[in-house]
Tab-separated table of C-alpha atoms in Angstrom:
chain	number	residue	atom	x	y	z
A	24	UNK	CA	71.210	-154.026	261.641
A	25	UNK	CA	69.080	-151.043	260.003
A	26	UNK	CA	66.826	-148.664	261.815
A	27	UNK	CA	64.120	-146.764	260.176
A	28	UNK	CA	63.444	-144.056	262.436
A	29	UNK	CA	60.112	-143.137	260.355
A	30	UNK	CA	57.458	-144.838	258.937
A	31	UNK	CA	53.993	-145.658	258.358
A	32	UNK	CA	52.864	-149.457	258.114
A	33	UNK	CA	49.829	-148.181	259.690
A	34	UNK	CA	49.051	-146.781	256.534
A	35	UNK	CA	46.147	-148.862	254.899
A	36	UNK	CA	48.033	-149.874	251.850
A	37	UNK	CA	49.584	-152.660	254.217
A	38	UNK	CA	46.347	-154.015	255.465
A	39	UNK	CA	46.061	-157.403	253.045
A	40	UNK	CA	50.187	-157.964	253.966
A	41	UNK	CA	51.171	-156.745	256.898
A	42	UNK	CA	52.697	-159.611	258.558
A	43	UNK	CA	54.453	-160.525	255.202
A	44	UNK	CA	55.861	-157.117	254.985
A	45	UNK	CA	57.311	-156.937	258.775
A	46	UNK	CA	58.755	-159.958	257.851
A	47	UNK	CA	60.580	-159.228	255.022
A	48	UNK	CA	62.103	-156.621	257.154
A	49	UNK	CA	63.218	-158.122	259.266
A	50	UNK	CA	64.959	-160.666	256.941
A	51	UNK	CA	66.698	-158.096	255.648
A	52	UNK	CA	68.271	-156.838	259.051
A	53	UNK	CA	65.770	-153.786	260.046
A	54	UNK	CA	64.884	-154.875	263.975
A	55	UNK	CA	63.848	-151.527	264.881
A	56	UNK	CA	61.623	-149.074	263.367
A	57	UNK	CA	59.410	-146.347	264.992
A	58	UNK	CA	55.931	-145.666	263.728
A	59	UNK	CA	55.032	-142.365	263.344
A	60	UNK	CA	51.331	-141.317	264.469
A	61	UNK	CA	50.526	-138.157	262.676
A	62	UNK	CA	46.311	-138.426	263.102
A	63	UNK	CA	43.666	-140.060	266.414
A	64	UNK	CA	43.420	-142.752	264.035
A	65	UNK	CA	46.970	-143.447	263.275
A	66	UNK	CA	48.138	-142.914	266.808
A	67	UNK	CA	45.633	-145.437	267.502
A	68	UNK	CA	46.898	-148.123	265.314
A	69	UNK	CA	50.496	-147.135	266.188
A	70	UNK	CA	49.710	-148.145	269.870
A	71	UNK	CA	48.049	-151.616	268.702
A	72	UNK	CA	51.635	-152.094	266.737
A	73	UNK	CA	54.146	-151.246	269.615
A	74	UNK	CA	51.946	-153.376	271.812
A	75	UNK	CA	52.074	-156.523	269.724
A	76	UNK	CA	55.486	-156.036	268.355
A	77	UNK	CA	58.307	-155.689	271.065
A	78	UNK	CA	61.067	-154.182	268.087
A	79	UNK	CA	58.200	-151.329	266.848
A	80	UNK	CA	58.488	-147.918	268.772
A	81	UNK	CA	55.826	-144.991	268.176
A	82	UNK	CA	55.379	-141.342	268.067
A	83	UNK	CA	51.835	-139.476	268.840
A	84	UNK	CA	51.492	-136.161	266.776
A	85	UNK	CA	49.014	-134.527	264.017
A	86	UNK	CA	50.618	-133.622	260.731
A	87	UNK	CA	50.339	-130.468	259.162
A	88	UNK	CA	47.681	-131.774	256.348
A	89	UNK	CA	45.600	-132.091	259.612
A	90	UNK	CA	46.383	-128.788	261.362
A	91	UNK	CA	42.772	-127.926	261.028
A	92	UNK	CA	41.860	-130.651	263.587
A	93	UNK	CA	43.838	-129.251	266.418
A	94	UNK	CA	42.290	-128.879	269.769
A	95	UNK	CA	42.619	-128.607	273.498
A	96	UNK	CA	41.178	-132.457	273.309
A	97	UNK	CA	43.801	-133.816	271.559
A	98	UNK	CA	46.417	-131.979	273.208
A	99	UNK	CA	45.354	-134.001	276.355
A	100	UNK	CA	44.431	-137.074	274.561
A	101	UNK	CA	48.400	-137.233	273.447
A	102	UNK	CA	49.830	-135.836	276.650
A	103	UNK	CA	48.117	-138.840	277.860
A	104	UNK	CA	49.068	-141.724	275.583
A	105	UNK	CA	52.870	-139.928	275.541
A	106	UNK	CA	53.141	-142.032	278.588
A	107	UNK	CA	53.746	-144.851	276.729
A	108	UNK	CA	57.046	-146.068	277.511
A	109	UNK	CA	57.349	-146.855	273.573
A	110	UNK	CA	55.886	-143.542	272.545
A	111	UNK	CA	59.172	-141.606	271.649
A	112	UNK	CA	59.024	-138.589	270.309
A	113	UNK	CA	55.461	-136.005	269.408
A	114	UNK	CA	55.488	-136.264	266.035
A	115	UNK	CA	54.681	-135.781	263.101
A	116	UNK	CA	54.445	-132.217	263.655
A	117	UNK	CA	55.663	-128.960	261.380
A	118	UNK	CA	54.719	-127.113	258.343
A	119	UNK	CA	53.571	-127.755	254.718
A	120	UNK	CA	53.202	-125.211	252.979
A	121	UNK	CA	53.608	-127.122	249.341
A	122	UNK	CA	49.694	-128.544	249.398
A	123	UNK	CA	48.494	-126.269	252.385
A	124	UNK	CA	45.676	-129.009	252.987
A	125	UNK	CA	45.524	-126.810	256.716
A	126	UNK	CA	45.216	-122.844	256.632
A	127	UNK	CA	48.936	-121.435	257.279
A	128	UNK	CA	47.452	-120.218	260.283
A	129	UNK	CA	45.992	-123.600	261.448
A	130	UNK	CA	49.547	-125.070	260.931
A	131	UNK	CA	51.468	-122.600	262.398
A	132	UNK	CA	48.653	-123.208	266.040
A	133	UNK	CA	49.054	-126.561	265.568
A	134	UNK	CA	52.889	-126.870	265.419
A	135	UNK	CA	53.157	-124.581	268.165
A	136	UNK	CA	51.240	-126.475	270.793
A	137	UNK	CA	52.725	-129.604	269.508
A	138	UNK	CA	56.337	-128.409	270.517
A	139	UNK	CA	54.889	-126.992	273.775
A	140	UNK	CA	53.806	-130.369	274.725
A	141	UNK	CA	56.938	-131.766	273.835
A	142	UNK	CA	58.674	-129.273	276.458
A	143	UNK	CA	56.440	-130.158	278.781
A	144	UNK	CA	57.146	-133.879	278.546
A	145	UNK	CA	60.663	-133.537	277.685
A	146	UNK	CA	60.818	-135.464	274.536
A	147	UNK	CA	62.067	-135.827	271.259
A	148	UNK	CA	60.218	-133.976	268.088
A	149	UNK	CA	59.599	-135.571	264.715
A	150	UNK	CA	59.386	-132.465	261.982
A	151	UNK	CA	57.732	-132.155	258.799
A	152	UNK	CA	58.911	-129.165	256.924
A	153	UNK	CA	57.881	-129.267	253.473
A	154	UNK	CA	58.234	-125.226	251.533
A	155	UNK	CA	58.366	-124.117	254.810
A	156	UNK	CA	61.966	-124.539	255.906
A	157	UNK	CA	62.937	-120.842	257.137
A	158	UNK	CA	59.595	-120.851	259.169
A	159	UNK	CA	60.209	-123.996	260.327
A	160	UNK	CA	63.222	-123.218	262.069
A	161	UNK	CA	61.945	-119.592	263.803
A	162	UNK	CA	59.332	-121.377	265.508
A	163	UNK	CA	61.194	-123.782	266.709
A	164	UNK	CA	63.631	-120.541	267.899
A	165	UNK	CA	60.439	-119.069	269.099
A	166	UNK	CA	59.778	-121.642	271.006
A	167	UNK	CA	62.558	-122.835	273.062
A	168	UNK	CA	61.468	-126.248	270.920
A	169	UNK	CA	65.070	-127.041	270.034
A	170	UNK	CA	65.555	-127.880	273.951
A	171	UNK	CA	64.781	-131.954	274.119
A	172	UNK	CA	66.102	-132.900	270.621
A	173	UNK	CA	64.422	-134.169	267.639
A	174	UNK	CA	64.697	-135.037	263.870
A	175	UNK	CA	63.918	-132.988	260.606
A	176	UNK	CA	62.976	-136.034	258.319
A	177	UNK	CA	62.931	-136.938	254.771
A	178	UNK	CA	65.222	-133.782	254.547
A	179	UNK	CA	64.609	-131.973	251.654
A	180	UNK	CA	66.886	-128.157	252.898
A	181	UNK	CA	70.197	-127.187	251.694
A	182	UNK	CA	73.506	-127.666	253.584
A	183	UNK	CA	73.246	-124.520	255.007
A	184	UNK	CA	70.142	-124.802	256.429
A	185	UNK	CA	71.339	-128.496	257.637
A	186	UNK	CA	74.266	-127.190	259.764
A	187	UNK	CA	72.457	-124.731	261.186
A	188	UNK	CA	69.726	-127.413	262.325
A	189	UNK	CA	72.733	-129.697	263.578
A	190	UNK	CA	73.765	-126.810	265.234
A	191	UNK	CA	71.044	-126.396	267.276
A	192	UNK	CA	71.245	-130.327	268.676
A	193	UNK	CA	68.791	-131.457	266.380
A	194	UNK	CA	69.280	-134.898	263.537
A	195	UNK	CA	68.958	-135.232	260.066
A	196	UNK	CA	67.120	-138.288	258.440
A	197	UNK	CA	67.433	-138.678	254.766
A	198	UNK	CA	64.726	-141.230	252.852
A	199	UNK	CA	64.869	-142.852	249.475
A	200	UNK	CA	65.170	-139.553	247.669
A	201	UNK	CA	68.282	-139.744	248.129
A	202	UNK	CA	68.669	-142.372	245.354
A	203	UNK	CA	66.782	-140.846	242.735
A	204	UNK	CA	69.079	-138.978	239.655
A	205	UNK	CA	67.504	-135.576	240.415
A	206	UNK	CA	68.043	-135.430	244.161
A	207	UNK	CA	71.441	-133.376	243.890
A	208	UNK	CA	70.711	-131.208	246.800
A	209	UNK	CA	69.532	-133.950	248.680
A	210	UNK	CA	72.299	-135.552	248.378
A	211	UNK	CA	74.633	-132.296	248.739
A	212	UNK	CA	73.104	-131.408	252.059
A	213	UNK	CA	73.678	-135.618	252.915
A	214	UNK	CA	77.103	-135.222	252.798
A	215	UNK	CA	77.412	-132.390	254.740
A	216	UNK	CA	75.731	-133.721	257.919
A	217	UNK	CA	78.182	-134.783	260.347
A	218	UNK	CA	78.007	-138.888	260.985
A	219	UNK	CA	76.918	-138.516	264.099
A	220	UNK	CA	73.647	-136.457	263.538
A	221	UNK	CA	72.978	-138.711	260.274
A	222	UNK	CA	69.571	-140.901	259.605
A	223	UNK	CA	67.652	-142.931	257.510
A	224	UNK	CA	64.397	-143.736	256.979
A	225	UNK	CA	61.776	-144.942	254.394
A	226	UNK	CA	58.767	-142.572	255.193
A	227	UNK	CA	56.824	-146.101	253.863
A	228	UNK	CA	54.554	-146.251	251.868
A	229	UNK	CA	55.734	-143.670	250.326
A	230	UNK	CA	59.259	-142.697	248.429
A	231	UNK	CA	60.417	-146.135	247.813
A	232	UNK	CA	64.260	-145.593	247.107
A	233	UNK	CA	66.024	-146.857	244.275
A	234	UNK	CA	65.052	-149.821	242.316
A	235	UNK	CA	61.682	-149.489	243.937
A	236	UNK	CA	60.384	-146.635	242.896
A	237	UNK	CA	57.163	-146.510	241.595
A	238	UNK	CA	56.113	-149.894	244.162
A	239	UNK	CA	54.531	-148.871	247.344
A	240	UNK	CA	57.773	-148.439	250.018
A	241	UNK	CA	58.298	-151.003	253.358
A	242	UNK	CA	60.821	-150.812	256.175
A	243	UNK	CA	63.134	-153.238	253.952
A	244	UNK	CA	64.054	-151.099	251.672
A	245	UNK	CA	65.873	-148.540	254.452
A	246	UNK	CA	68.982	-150.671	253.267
A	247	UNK	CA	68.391	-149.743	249.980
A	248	UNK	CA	68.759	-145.662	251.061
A	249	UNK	CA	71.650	-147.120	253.876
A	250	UNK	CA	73.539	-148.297	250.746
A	251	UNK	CA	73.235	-145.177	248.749
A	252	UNK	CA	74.547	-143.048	251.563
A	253	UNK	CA	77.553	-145.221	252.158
A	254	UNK	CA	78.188	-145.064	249.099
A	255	UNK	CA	78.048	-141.073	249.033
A	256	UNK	CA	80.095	-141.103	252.450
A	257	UNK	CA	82.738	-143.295	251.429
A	258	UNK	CA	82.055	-145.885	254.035
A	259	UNK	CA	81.057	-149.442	254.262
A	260	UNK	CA	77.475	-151.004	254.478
A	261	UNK	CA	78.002	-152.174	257.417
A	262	UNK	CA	79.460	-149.583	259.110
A	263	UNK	CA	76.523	-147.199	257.809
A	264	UNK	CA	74.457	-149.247	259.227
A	265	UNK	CA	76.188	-148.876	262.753
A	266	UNK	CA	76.500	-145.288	262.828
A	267	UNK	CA	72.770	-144.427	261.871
A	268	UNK	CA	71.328	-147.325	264.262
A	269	UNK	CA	73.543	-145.594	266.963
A	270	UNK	CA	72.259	-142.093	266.281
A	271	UNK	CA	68.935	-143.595	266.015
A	272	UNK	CA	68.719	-145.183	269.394
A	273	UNK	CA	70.154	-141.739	270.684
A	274	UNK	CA	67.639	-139.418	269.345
A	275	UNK	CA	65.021	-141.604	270.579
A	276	UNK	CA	66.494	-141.939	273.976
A	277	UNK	CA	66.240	-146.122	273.666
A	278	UNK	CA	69.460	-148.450	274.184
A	279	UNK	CA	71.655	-149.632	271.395
């Protein structure tokens, strides 16, 4: 069984197959994958999934690109809806400083508060960190926010910077990248990570792994990026697929 522990089939490219795409997952083994809310309106539809669909899990969070949005509001608005007992993390949350969409600034407010409400409710975080990796890491310092655990996804850092994350409690997720010809340091820092801090994910719709690149990405093709880092780690499909559904269910705090 695979577990994407990030995606987005809230995203409106799904909205004319949705139900053909969840179950094409599922035929090929993915029975758990958490949505990740990273605006109000896809926190919204990422309750609406997790309350039809007993094997979806969400996250509430606003994503850097959005930084600009932030307000005392929201931060009660998701406090709120954190509640859910399949709400699992606050997330997306972080820094991108690559398109900057937010003021620096705005970003920086924004992932602060974010990791201060994840303190406060004890949970997980979900981290974006795109061009902004050393930052990344001295706010979560700054911020006691390494405390209750969390995931740097669709890692994109060195090795270095990877054991000094696992150091610090937190997991690694690694998306389809990972397959493409000119993701040597992705795939460098990949096999560094120890197997038990190790993830995958698809980041859907977006970075569809190997042979799908270029086509929009779904939750089924997590086996394509659970095949490539087998393959890098020396270890079977199926017992990738064990090891990163175990760290998966740990992260989030759900059973195996």
């Amino acid at each position: 069984m695979w577990f994407d522990t990030h995606a987005h089939v809230d995203n409106t490219q799904f909205d004319e197959d949705r139900e053909d795409m969840l179950r094409r997952a599922q035929d090929a083994a993915v029975t758990r994958f958490v949505n990740i809310g990273c605006d109000p309106r896809s926190v919204r539809r990422t309750l609406e999934l997790i309350e039809r669909y007993d094997w979806i899990y969400g996250t509430v969070g606003l994503h850097p690109h959005d930084a600009k949005s932030w307000s005392d509001a929201l931060y009660n608005e998701y406090r709120e809806l954190a509640s859910h007992p399949k709400i699992l993390a606050i997330g997306e949350i972080g820094l991108d400083f690559h398109y900057d969409y937010s003021p620096r600034d705005e970003q920086r407010l924004a992932f602060r508060r974010q990791i201060r409400l994840a303190k406060e409710l004890a949970m997980p975080v979900t981290i974006h960190d795109r061009e902004a990796h050393r930052e990344c890491l001295d706010i979560l310092t700054e911020e006691e926010g390494w405390a209750n655990g969390g995931i740097f996804h669709c890692y994109s850092g060195s090795a270095e910077m990877a054991a000094e994350i696992v150091k610090n409690g937190f997991y690694i997720s690694f998306s389809g990248v990972l397959t493409f010809s000119n993701a040597a340091k992705v795939r460098k820092a990949a096999a560094a990570v120890p197997l038990d801090r190790l993830l995958i994910e698809t980041d859907c719709p977006y970075l569809s792994p190997h042979p799908y690149r270029g086509k929009r990405n779904e939750p089924a093709y997590v086996a394509e990026t659970g095949r490539a880092m087998a393959e890098l780690r020396g270890l079977g499909y199926e017992e990738m697929a064990k090891i990163t559904w175990e760290n998966a269910c740990r992260v989030y705090r759900i059973p195996l």
